[in-house]
CSV table of C-alpha atoms in Angstrom, one decimal:
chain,number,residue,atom,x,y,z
U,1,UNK,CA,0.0,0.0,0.0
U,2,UNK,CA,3.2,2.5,0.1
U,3,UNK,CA,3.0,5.2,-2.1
U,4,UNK,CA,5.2,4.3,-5.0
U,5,UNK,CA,6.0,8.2,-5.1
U,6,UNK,CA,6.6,8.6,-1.4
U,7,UNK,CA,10.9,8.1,-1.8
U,8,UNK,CA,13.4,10.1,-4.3
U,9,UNK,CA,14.9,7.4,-6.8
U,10,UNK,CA,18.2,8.0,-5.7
U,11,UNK,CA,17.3,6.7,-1.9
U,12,UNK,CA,18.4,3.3,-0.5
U,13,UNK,CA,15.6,0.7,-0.3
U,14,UNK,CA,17.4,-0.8,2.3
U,15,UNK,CA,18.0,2.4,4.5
U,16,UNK,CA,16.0,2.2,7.5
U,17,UNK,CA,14.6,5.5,7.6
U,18,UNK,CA,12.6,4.3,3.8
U,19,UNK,CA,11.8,1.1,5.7
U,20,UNK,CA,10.3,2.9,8.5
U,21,UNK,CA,8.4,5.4,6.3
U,22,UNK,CA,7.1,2.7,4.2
U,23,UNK,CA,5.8,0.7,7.4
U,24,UNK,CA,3.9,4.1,8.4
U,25,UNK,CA,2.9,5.0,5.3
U,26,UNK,CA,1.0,1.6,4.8
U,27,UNK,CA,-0.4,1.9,8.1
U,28,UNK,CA,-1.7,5.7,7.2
U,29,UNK,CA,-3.3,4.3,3.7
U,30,UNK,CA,-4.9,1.2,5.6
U,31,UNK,CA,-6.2,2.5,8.7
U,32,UNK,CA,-7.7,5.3,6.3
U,33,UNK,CA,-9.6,2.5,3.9
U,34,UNK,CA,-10.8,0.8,6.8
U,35,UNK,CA,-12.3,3.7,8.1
U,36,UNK,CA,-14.6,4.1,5.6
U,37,UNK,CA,-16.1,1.0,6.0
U,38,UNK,CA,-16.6,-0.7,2.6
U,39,UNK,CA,-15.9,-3.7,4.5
U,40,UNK,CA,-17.3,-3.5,7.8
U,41,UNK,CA,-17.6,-6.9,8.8
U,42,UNK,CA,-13.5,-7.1,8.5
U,43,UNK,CA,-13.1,-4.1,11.0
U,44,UNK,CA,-11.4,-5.6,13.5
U,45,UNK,CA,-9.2,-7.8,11.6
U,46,UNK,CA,-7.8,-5.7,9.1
U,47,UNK,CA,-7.0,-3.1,12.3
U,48,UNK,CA,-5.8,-5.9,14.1
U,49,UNK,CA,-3.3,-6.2,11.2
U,50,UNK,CA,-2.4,-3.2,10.3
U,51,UNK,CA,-1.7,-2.8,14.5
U,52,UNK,CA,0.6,-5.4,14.5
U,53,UNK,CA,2.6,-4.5,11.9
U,54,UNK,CA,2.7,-0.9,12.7
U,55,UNK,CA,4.1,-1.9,15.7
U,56,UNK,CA,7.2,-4.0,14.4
U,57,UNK,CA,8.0,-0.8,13.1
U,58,UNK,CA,7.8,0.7,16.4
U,59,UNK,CA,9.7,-2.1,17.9
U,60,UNK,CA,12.7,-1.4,15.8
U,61,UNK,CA,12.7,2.8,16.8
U,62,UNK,CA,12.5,1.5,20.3
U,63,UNK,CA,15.4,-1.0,19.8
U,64,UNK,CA,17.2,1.7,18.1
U,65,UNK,CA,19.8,4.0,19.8
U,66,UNK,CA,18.7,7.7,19.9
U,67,UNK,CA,18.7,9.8,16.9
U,68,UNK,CA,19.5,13.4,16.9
U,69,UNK,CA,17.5,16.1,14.4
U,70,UNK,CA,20.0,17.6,11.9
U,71,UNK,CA,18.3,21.3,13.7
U,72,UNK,CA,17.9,22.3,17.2
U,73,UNK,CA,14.6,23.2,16.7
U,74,UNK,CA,11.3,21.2,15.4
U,75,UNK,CA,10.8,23.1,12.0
U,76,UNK,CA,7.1,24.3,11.5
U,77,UNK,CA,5.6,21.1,9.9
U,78,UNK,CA,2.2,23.5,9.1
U,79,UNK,CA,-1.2,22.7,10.1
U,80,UNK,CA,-1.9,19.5,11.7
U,81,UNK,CA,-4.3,17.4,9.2
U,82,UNK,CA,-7.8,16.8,11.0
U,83,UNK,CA,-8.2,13.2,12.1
U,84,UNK,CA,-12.0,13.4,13.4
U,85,UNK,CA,-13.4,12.1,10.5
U,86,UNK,CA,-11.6,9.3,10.5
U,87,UNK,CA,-12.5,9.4,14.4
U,88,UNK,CA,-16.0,9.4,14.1
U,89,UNK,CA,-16.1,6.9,11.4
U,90,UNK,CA,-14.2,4.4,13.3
U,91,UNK,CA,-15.9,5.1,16.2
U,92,UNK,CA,-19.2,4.3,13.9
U,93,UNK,CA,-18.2,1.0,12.6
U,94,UNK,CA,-16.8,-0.4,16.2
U,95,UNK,CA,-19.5,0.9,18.5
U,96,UNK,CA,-20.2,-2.3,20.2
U,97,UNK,CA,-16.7,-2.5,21.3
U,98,UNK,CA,-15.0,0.9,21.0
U,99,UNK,CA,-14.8,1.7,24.9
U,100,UNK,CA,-12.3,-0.6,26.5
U,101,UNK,CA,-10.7,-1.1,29.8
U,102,UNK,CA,-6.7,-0.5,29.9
U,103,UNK,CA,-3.8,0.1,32.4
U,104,UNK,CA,-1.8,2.8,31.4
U,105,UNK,CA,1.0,1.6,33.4
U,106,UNK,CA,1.5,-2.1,34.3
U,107,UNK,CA,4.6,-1.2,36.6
U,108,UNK,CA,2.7,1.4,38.8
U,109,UNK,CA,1.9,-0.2,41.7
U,110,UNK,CA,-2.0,-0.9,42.4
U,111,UNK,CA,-2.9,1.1,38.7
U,112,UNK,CA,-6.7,1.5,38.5
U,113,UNK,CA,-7.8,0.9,34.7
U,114,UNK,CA,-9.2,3.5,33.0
U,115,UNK,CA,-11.7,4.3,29.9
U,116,UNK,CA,-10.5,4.4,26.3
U,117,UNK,CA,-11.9,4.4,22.8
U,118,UNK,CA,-10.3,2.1,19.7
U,119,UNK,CA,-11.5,5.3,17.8
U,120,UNK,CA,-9.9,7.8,20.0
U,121,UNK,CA,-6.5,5.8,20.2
U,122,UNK,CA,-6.2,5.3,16.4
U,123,UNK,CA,-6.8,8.7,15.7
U,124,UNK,CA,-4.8,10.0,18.2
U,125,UNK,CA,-1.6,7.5,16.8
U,126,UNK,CA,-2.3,8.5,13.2
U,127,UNK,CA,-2.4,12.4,14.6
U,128,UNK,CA,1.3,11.6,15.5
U,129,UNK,CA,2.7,9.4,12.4
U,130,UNK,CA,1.5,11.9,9.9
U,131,UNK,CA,3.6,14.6,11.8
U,132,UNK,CA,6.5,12.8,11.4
U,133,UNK,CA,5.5,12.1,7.8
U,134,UNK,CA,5.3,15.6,6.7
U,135,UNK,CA,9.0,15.8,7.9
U,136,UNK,CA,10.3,13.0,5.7
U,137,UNK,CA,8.3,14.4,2.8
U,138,UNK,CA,10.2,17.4,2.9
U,139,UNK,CA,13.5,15.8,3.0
U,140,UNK,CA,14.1,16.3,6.6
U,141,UNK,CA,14.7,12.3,7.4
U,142,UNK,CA,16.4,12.7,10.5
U,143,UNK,CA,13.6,14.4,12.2
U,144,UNK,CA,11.3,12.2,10.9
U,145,UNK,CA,12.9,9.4,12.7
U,146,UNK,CA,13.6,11.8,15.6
U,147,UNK,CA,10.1,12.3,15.5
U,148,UNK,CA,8.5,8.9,14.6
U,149,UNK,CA,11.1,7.5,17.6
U,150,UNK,CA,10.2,10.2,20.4
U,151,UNK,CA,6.5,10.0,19.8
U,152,UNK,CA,6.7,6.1,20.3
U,153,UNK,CA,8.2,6.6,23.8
U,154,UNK,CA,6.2,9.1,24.5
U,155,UNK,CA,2.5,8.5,22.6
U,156,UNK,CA,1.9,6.0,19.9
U,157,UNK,CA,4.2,3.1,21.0
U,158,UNK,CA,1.5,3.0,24.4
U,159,UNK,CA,-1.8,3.8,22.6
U,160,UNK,CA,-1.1,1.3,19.7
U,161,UNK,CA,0.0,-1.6,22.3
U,162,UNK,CA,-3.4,-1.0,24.2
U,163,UNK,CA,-5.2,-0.8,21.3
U,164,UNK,CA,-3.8,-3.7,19.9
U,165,UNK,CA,-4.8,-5.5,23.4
U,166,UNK,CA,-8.5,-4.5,22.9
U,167,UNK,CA,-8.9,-5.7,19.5
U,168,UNK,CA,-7.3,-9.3,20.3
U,169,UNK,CA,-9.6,-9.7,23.2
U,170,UNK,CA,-12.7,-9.2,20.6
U,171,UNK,CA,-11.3,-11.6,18.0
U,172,UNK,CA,-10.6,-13.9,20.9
U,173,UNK,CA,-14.1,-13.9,22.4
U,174,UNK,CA,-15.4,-14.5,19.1
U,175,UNK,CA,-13.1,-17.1,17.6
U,176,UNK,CA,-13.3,-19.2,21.1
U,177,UNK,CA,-17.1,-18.5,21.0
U,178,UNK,CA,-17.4,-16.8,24.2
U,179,UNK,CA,-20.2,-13.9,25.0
U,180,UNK,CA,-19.2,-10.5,25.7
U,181,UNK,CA,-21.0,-8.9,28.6
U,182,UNK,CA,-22.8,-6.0,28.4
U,183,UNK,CA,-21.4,-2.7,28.8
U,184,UNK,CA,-22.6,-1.1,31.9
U,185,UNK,CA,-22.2,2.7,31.4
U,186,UNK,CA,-18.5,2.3,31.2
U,187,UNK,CA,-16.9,5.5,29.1
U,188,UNK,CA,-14.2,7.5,29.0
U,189,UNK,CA,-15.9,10.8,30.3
U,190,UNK,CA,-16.1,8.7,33.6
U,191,UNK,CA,-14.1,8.9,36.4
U,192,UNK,CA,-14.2,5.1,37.9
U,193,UNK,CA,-13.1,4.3,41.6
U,194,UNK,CA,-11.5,1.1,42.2
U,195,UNK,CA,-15.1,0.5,44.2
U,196,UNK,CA,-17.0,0.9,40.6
U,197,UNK,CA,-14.0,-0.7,39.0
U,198,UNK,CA,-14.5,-4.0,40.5
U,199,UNK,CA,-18.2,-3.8,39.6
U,200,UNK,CA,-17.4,-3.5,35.9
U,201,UNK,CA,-15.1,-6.5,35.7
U,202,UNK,CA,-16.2,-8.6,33.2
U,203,UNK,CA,-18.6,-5.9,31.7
U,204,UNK,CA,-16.4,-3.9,29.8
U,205,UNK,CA,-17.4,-5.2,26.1
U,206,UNK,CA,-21.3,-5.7,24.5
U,207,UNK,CA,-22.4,-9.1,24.7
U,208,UNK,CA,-23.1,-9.7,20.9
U,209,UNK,CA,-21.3,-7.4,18.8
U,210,UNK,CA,-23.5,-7.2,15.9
U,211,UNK,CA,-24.0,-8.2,12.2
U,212,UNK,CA,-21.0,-5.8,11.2
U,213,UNK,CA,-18.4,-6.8,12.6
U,214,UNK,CA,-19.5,-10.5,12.0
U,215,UNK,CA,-20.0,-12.2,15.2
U,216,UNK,CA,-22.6,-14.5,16.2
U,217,UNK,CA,-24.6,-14.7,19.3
U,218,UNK,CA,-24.2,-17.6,21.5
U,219,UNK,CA,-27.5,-19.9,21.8
């Protein structure tokens, strides 16, 4: 799915900033078909793929010593491109199971998990790779990876693991046959106790996820 346009001819297809552009790049053009749902009954797997492999690519900035921006300071990419139409269609074709339950931080002692959206997390990681993208389209690689490798740390390395998370538990109820419980009012607006926390366990996805997304109802 990489733009065939996206590198100058004279570029290295084995350098790993092209690699790493053309891992994000596919991602961009995926997520973005997905999203407006020709296929909704393939939702969840095709973002379950396109996840996965978006995180190799963020497995190899994380394994990869620091880089350093050719500039002291961030040039001016422009405007940020608006992501809430892709948010809202997302959002659309997984409302059955777009709220999830996630711990930010499995190492904190005693974490409480909190709210998120599928729809709010893929948004907010494509917000961040197209940043880095309009860096490497104007030539500025080394940002771009600077960029791309930061943001993982700091953003889209999290959001994508937990989002990944939440889409293998759906493909795992389903596969294995198991009903979802209903969702009880759990939503990211809320602020949950670890009282109310406990009362939600187990009830944090719908019991039958619909026609769209292709999952039967257990008799």
């Amino acid at each position: 799915m990489s733009d065939a346009t996206l590198h100058a001819t004279a570029q290295n297809p084995d350098d790993f900033a092209v690699q790493i552009a053309d891992q994000v790049e596919s991602f961009l053009v995926a997520v973005t078909e997905v999203a407006k749902g020709d296929e909704p009954g393939s939702t969840v797997p095709f973002l379950l793929l396109e996840v996965s492999q978006l995180l190799l690519a963020g497995g190899r900035l994380g394994a990869h010593e620091d880089f350093v921006p050719d500039e002291r300071y961030e040039p001016d990419p422009g405007p940020e491109p608006d992501a809430d139409g892709l948010r809202e269609n997302l959002a659309r074709l997984l409302d059955p199971v777009d709220v999830y339950s996630e711990v930010f931080d499995p190492y904190a002692p005693r974490t409480a998990p909190v709210a998120a959206r599928i729809s709010d997390d893929l948004a907010d990681v494509i917000t961040d790779l197209r940043h880095g993208m309009v860096h490497y389209r104007a030539g500025r690689a080394a940002e771009a990876l600077w960029w791309w490798q930061f943001s993982y740390f700091s953003n889209w390395g999290p959001t994508a693991s937990a989002v990944l998370r939440a889409l293998q538990s759906v493909l795992i109820h389903v596969r294995l046959n198991q009903p979802l419980e209903e969702l009880d009012g759990l939503d990211t607006d809320q602020d949950l106790g670890d009282e109310a926390l406990e009362m939600e366990a187990g009830r944090v996805m719908a019991e039958e996820i619909g026609t769209p997304l292709g999952i039967r109802q257990v008799q």
